[in-house]
Amino acid sequence: MKLVLHSYTFRRYPLRHVFAVARRYGWDGVELVHFHFDPARVEDEVAAAVALGRRYGVAIHCVGYTGGFVGDDPVDRAASLALARRTIDACARHGIELVNGWSGTLERDPDDWRRNGSAIAEERHYDRAAEGYRQLGEYAGRLGVRVGVEVYPGSVHDTVATTARLLDMVDHPAVFATADPGNAYVVSPADRDPEILDQFAGRLGYFHLKNLHPDGGRANFNVDTADGVLDNYAWITKASALGVPAICVEYCGTGDPHPPIARAGNYVRDCLALRDDLDRRHQVAESVPVGMSRPTGSPVLAGAEAAAVLAAEGAAALAGAPGSGR
């Protein structure tokens, strides 16, 4: 699984800073969003970003698009889709296999995410979103690019359920879901349980990770990835079990983003290492014949030798040894 740094984290810094930080902390790639390029010049901007990333030894994993193809103006919808196609073209030209974004927003109350997006969407909005993504899926599929539909506040796909509904309507293999539990927590109580990701089984192509504290109808993102109300160990391991190929970490709060994003990378790696260690411990414990056990307070193992090996493996994994995910 790849670990990707979202460039929004460093939205107040130049792109070269994003690449330098990504290299410093060993991230596998960067998600490039419009804070670091001009969408109107997407061809030249993506080319320049790719060249800059090569100088730092960091690849662009994904490029963001901002859709606007659910509104009432057909001219605006056509222009939005044309720009998304140009973004896909630019990615295909440079071997970037993923674009990610949303179809547009419907807003009634900017201070309460629960009153926007799917809460006020009508069937025509879903029809427009589905038709737009069918077009983009056909176009991107021919070029070897995939289109991510992010669970995003204010969009018709602002929860897992509404995103799954839209994907059912689109029904194209090049169009898939980007889960973002931090975006949906305030919008939908159902989106507070990692098991809801089963609705994306076979269609979860990307994952955005952050954390939050609820603030009325909005989210307060001034919190580390390991803190807040989301049990991100559960979300990370669930997404991994569903085969997600990459997790993109972002810090959306204010202040200095460097400490929280550095801690976030280590946190994700340690979650995966802990998951692997616990899986090994479960396997060993479940291999012990019925009636055999070790004294209370010690791991249940198949013998002293197995206990020693398992302890050594666990310590190595959590220390970041090869194979631990670090």
Short mmCIF file of C-alpha atoms in Angstrom, two decimals:
data_model
loop_
_atom_site.label_atom_id
_atom_site.label_comp_id
_atom_site.label_asym_id
_atom_site.label_seq_id
_atom_site.Cartn_x
_atom_site.Cartn_y
_atom_site.Cartn_z
CA MET A 1 0.00 0.00 0.00
CA LYS A 2 1.31 3.45 -0.93
CA LEU A 3 1.36 6.33 1.53
CA VAL A 4 0.55 9.63 -0.19
CA LEU A 5 0.89 13.21 1.08
CA HIS A 6 -1.98 15.55 0.23
CA SER A 7 -0.61 18.88 -0.99
CA TYR A 8 -3.51 20.73 0.68
CA THR A 9 -1.64 20.14 3.93
CA PHE A 10 0.93 22.72 2.80
CA ARG A 11 -1.45 25.05 0.97
CA ARG A 12 0.40 28.10 2.36
CA TYR A 13 3.73 26.82 1.03
CA PRO A 14 5.13 26.48 -2.51
CA LEU A 15 5.03 23.13 -4.27
CA ARG A 16 8.76 22.58 -3.91
CA HIS A 17 8.21 22.60 -0.15
CA VAL A 18 5.61 19.83 -0.49
CA PHE A 19 8.04 17.64 -2.43
CA ALA A 20 10.89 18.34 -0.01
CA VAL A 21 8.75 17.38 3.00
CA ALA A 22 7.49 14.26 1.23
CA ARG A 23 11.06 13.19 0.51
CA ARG A 24 12.18 14.03 4.05
CA TYR A 25 9.57 11.78 5.65
CA GLY A 26 9.57 8.96 3.10
CA TRP A 27 6.15 9.41 1.50
CA ASP A 28 5.53 7.41 -1.67
CA GLY A 29 3.86 10.23 -3.60
CA VAL A 30 1.90 13.46 -3.56
CA GLU A 31 -1.69 14.32 -4.38
CA LEU A 32 -1.54 17.59 -6.32
CA VAL A 33 -4.52 19.90 -5.78
CA HIS A 34 -5.45 23.30 -7.17
CA PHE A 35 -3.75 25.21 -4.35
CA HIS A 36 -0.51 24.26 -6.13
CA PHE A 37 -1.47 24.60 -9.79
CA ASP A 38 -3.67 26.70 -12.05
CA PRO A 39 -6.44 24.44 -13.42
CA ALA A 40 -6.89 26.76 -16.41
CA ARG A 41 -3.31 25.89 -17.44
CA VAL A 42 -3.48 22.28 -16.33
CA GLU A 43 -1.36 20.85 -19.17
CA ASP A 44 1.63 23.09 -18.51
CA GLU A 45 1.16 23.04 -14.74
CA VAL A 46 1.08 19.25 -14.42
CA ALA A 47 4.12 18.95 -16.69
CA ALA A 48 6.04 21.43 -14.53
CA ALA A 49 4.96 19.68 -11.32
CA VAL A 50 6.07 16.29 -12.63
CA ALA A 51 9.47 17.71 -13.57
CA LEU A 52 9.83 19.34 -10.15
CA GLY A 53 8.86 16.13 -8.38
CA ARG A 54 11.54 14.21 -10.28
CA ARG A 55 14.17 16.63 -8.99
CA TYR A 56 13.12 15.78 -5.43
CA GLY A 57 12.64 12.08 -6.13
CA VAL A 58 8.90 12.12 -5.41
CA ALA A 59 6.16 11.09 -7.84
CA ILE A 60 2.75 12.65 -8.29
CA HIS A 61 0.30 9.91 -7.39
CA CYS A 62 -2.87 11.84 -8.14
CA VAL A 63 -4.12 15.17 -9.52
CA GLY A 64 -7.25 16.82 -8.21
CA TYR A 65 -10.18 18.11 -10.24
CA THR A 66 -13.00 20.31 -8.95
CA GLY A 67 -16.24 19.44 -10.69
CA GLY A 68 -19.22 21.64 -11.43
CA PHE A 69 -21.48 19.40 -13.45
CA VAL A 70 -24.56 19.13 -11.25
CA GLY A 71 -25.84 22.71 -11.52
CA ASP A 72 -28.64 24.05 -13.72
CA ASP A 73 -26.49 25.88 -16.30
CA PRO A 74 -25.63 23.53 -19.19
CA VAL A 75 -22.78 25.80 -20.32
CA ASP A 76 -21.16 25.58 -16.90
CA ARG A 77 -21.62 21.82 -16.81
CA ALA A 78 -19.99 21.40 -20.22
CA ALA A 79 -17.07 23.64 -19.27
CA SER A 80 -16.50 21.70 -16.05
CA LEU A 81 -16.43 18.36 -17.85
CA ALA A 82 -14.10 19.76 -20.51
CA LEU A 83 -11.65 20.89 -17.84
CA ALA A 84 -11.82 17.50 -16.13
CA ARG A 85 -11.02 15.84 -19.47
CA ARG A 86 -8.04 18.15 -19.88
CA THR A 87 -6.85 17.13 -16.42
CA ILE A 88 -7.18 13.47 -17.42
CA ASP A 89 -5.23 14.17 -20.61
CA ALA A 90 -2.44 15.86 -18.68
CA CYS A 91 -2.20 12.93 -16.28
CA ALA A 92 -2.17 10.33 -19.04
CA ARG A 93 0.63 12.21 -20.79
CA HIS A 94 2.84 11.86 -17.72
CA GLY A 95 1.88 8.40 -16.51
CA ILE A 96 -0.29 9.58 -13.61
CA GLU A 97 -3.06 7.01 -13.32
CA LEU A 98 -5.48 8.79 -10.99
CA VAL A 99 -7.56 11.96 -10.80
CA ASN A 100 -9.68 12.67 -7.75
CA GLY A 101 -12.39 15.16 -6.88
CA TRP A 102 -16.13 15.73 -6.74
CA SER A 103 -19.00 16.54 -9.10
CA GLY A 104 -19.91 19.94 -7.63
CA THR A 105 -21.70 21.27 -4.56
CA LEU A 106 -25.21 22.19 -3.49
CA GLU A 107 -25.23 24.58 -0.57
CA ARG A 108 -28.06 25.88 1.61
CA ASP A 109 -26.21 26.53 4.88
CA PRO A 110 -22.40 26.88 4.82
CA ASP A 111 -22.27 26.51 8.60
CA ASP A 112 -24.08 23.17 8.70
CA TRP A 113 -22.87 20.46 6.35
CA ARG A 114 -25.88 18.31 7.25
CA ARG A 115 -28.19 20.71 5.41
CA ASN A 116 -26.29 20.70 2.11
CA GLY A 117 -25.35 18.23 -0.60
CA SER A 118 -27.38 15.04 -0.53
CA ALA A 119 -29.80 16.56 1.99
CA ILE A 120 -31.15 18.92 -0.68
CA ALA A 121 -30.23 17.01 -3.86
CA GLU A 122 -32.98 16.07 -6.29
CA GLU A 123 -32.98 13.26 -8.80
CA ARG A 124 -31.86 15.61 -11.56
CA HIS A 125 -28.68 16.35 -9.63
CA TYR A 126 -27.85 12.65 -9.35
CA ASP A 127 -28.66 12.18 -13.03
CA ARG A 128 -26.30 14.97 -14.00
CA ALA A 129 -23.53 13.67 -11.75
CA ALA A 130 -23.94 10.14 -13.10
CA GLU A 131 -23.95 11.26 -16.73
CA GLY A 132 -20.85 13.38 -16.13
CA TYR A 133 -18.97 10.52 -14.52
CA ARG A 134 -20.02 8.12 -17.25
CA GLN A 135 -18.49 10.49 -19.79
CA LEU A 136 -15.33 10.93 -17.75
CA GLY A 137 -15.07 7.20 -17.10
CA GLU A 138 -15.28 6.40 -20.82
CA TYR A 139 -12.71 9.06 -21.64
CA ALA A 140 -10.30 8.20 -18.83
CA GLY A 141 -10.59 4.46 -19.34
CA ARG A 142 -9.32 4.76 -22.90
CA LEU A 143 -6.24 6.60 -21.62
CA GLY A 144 -5.45 4.29 -18.71
CA VAL A 145 -6.55 6.79 -16.05
CA ARG A 146 -9.03 6.19 -13.22
CA VAL A 147 -11.49 8.73 -11.81
CA GLY A 148 -11.98 8.99 -8.06
CA VAL A 149 -15.30 10.21 -6.65
CA GLU A 150 -14.50 11.61 -3.21
CA VAL A 151 -16.94 11.52 -0.32
CA TYR A 152 -17.12 15.30 -0.04
CA PRO A 153 -19.24 17.71 2.04
CA GLY A 154 -21.84 19.60 0.02
CA SER A 155 -21.76 17.21 -2.92
CA VAL A 156 -24.52 14.75 -3.83
CA HIS A 157 -21.98 12.10 -2.76
CA ASP A 158 -21.26 13.40 0.75
CA THR A 159 -21.71 10.04 2.50
CA VAL A 160 -20.69 6.46 1.74
CA ALA A 161 -24.29 5.50 0.94
CA THR A 162 -24.88 8.37 -1.50
CA THR A 163 -21.50 7.78 -3.16
CA ALA A 164 -22.31 4.08 -3.54
CA ARG A 165 -25.66 5.05 -5.05
CA LEU A 166 -23.93 7.30 -7.57
CA LEU A 167 -21.39 4.62 -8.48
CA ASP A 168 -24.25 2.20 -9.11
CA MET A 169 -25.76 4.73 -11.51
CA VAL A 170 -22.43 5.32 -13.28
CA ASP A 171 -21.48 1.63 -13.46
CA HIS A 172 -18.08 2.12 -15.10
CA PRO A 173 -14.86 0.30 -14.10
CA ALA A 174 -12.74 3.44 -14.43
CA VAL A 175 -14.85 5.32 -11.86
CA PHE A 176 -14.45 4.38 -8.19
CA ALA A 177 -14.83 5.72 -4.66
CA THR A 178 -12.42 7.77 -2.59
CA ALA A 179 -13.44 7.30 1.02
CA ASP A 180 -12.93 10.16 3.47
CA PRO A 181 -14.39 9.41 6.93
CA GLY A 182 -13.39 12.86 8.17
CA ASN A 183 -15.57 14.49 5.54
CA ALA A 184 -18.64 12.38 6.34
CA TYR A 185 -18.56 12.07 10.14
CA VAL A 186 -20.62 15.19 10.80
CA VAL A 187 -22.95 14.62 7.85
CA SER A 188 -24.07 11.08 8.64
CA PRO A 189 -24.05 9.04 11.88
CA ALA A 190 -23.83 5.87 9.75
CA ASP A 191 -20.45 7.06 8.47
CA ARG A 192 -18.89 6.77 11.92
CA ASP A 193 -18.56 2.98 11.62
CA PRO A 194 -15.71 1.63 9.45
CA GLU A 195 -17.86 -1.36 8.47
CA ILE A 196 -19.81 0.99 6.19
CA LEU A 197 -16.90 0.73 3.76
CA ASP A 198 -18.27 -2.67 2.75
CA GLN A 199 -20.62 -0.70 0.49
CA PHE A 200 -17.49 0.16 -1.54
CA ALA A 201 -16.27 -3.46 -1.80
CA GLY A 202 -14.55 -3.82 -5.17
CA ARG A 203 -14.86 -0.07 -5.78
CA LEU A 204 -12.58 1.49 -3.16
CA GLY A 205 -9.68 2.90 -5.13
CA TYR A 206 -8.33 5.57 -2.78
CA PHE A 207 -8.59 6.70 0.83
CA HIS A 208 -8.22 10.11 2.48
CA LEU A 209 -7.20 10.08 6.12
CA LYS A 210 -7.42 12.82 8.75
CA ASN A 211 -9.20 13.34 12.06
CA LEU A 212 -11.59 15.85 13.61
CA HIS A 213 -13.69 17.08 16.48
CA PRO A 214 -17.33 17.91 15.67
CA ASP A 215 -18.15 21.60 15.85
CA GLY A 216 -21.92 21.87 15.49
CA GLY A 217 -22.71 21.10 11.88
CA ARG A 218 -19.10 21.39 10.78
CA ALA A 219 -15.81 19.64 11.50
CA ASN A 220 -12.89 21.08 13.41
CA PHE A 221 -9.76 19.62 11.81
CA ASN A 222 -7.25 21.10 14.27
CA VAL A 223 -6.31 17.67 15.53
CA ASP A 224 -3.68 15.01 14.89
CA THR A 225 -4.56 11.95 12.84
CA ALA A 226 -4.22 9.73 15.90
CA ASP A 227 -6.53 11.90 18.00
CA GLY A 228 -10.05 13.23 17.46
CA VAL A 229 -13.24 11.19 17.31
CA LEU A 230 -12.27 8.79 14.51
CA ASP A 231 -10.74 5.44 15.44
CA ASN A 232 -8.33 5.61 12.52
CA TYR A 233 -6.70 2.29 13.34
CA ALA A 234 -10.07 0.70 12.57
CA TRP A 235 -10.50 2.75 9.37
CA ILE A 236 -6.97 2.06 8.11
CA THR A 237 -7.17 -1.67 8.70
CA LYS A 238 -10.66 -1.89 7.18
CA ALA A 239 -9.58 -0.02 4.06
CA SER A 240 -6.51 -2.24 3.82
CA ALA A 241 -8.67 -5.36 4.11
CA LEU A 242 -10.74 -4.10 1.17
CA GLY A 243 -7.57 -3.81 -0.90
CA VAL A 244 -7.21 -0.05 -1.16
CA PRO A 245 -3.93 0.60 -3.03
CA ALA A 246 -3.08 3.96 -1.43
CA ILE A 247 -3.88 6.04 1.63
CA CYS A 248 -3.52 9.80 1.30
CA VAL A 249 -2.97 11.71 4.54
CA GLU A 250 -3.87 15.36 4.92
CA TYR A 251 -3.79 17.90 7.71
CA CYS A 252 -6.63 20.39 7.26
CA GLY A 253 -6.16 22.40 10.43
CA THR A 254 -4.48 25.73 11.06
CA GLY A 255 -1.06 26.47 12.49
CA ASP A 256 2.19 24.70 11.64
CA PRO A 257 1.38 21.59 9.56
CA HIS A 258 4.82 20.00 9.87
CA PRO A 259 4.55 18.29 13.30
CA PRO A 260 1.08 16.80 12.76
CA ILE A 261 1.88 15.50 9.27
CA ALA A 262 5.18 13.98 10.44
CA ARG A 263 3.35 12.21 13.26
CA ALA A 264 0.61 11.14 10.86
CA GLY A 265 2.99 9.27 8.58
CA ASN A 266 4.46 7.33 11.49
CA TYR A 267 0.99 6.68 12.86
CA VAL A 268 -0.27 5.07 9.65
CA ARG A 269 2.84 2.92 9.34
CA ASP A 270 2.59 1.85 12.97
CA CYS A 271 -1.10 0.98 12.55
CA LEU A 272 -0.25 -1.32 9.65
CA ALA A 273 2.69 -2.83 11.55
CA LEU A 274 0.48 -3.40 14.59
CA ARG A 275 -2.18 -5.02 12.41
CA ASP A 276 0.41 -7.42 10.98
CA ASP A 277 1.81 -8.21 14.42
CA LEU A 278 -1.63 -8.90 15.87
CA ASP A 279 -2.51 -11.12 12.91
CA ARG A 280 0.59 -13.24 13.60
CA ARG A 281 -0.30 -13.45 17.27
CA HIS A 282 -3.84 -14.56 16.43
CA GLN A 283 -2.51 -17.23 14.08
CA VAL A 284 -0.15 -18.62 16.71
CA ALA A 285 -2.78 -18.52 19.45
CA GLU A 286 -5.36 -20.26 17.30
CA SER A 287 -2.88 -23.00 16.41
CA VAL A 288 -2.59 -24.12 20.05
CA PRO A 289 -4.47 -27.40 20.63
CA VAL A 290 -7.60 -27.21 22.73
CA GLY A 291 -6.81 -27.48 26.42
CA MET A 292 -3.26 -26.14 26.12
CA SER A 293 -2.41 -22.66 27.33
CA ARG A 294 0.21 -20.60 29.05
CA PRO A 295 -0.16 -19.13 32.53
CA THR A 296 -2.54 -16.21 32.97
CA GLY A 297 -0.94 -12.93 31.91
CA SER A 298 1.24 -14.48 29.19
CA PRO A 299 0.43 -14.80 25.49
CA VAL A 300 -1.19 -18.08 24.53
CA LEU A 301 1.43 -19.68 22.32
CA ALA A 302 2.43 -23.07 21.02
CA GLY A 303 5.58 -23.15 23.14
CA ALA A 304 8.45 -21.09 24.50
CA GLU A 305 10.24 -21.01 21.16
CA ALA A 306 7.17 -19.66 19.35
CA ALA A 307 6.74 -17.05 22.07
CA ALA A 308 10.31 -15.85 21.65
CA VAL A 309 10.06 -15.68 17.87
CA LEU A 310 6.75 -13.84 18.01
CA ALA A 311 8.03 -11.32 20.54
CA ALA A 312 11.07 -10.61 18.39
CA GLU A 313 8.95 -10.19 15.27
CA GLY A 314 6.59 -7.84 17.06
CA ALA A 315 9.37 -5.66 18.40
CA ALA A 316 11.01 -5.47 14.99
CA ALA A 317 7.77 -4.56 13.27
CA LEU A 318 6.87 -1.79 15.68
CA ALA A 319 10.42 -0.43 15.44
CA GLY A 320 10.06 -0.05 11.69
CA ALA A 321 12.05 -3.05 10.50
CA PRO A 322 11.93 -4.08 6.82
CA GLY A 323 8.49 -5.37 5.99
CA SER A 324 6.81 -3.42 8.78
CA GLY A 325 5.42 -0.76 6.47
CA ARG A 326 7.96 1.94 7.37
#
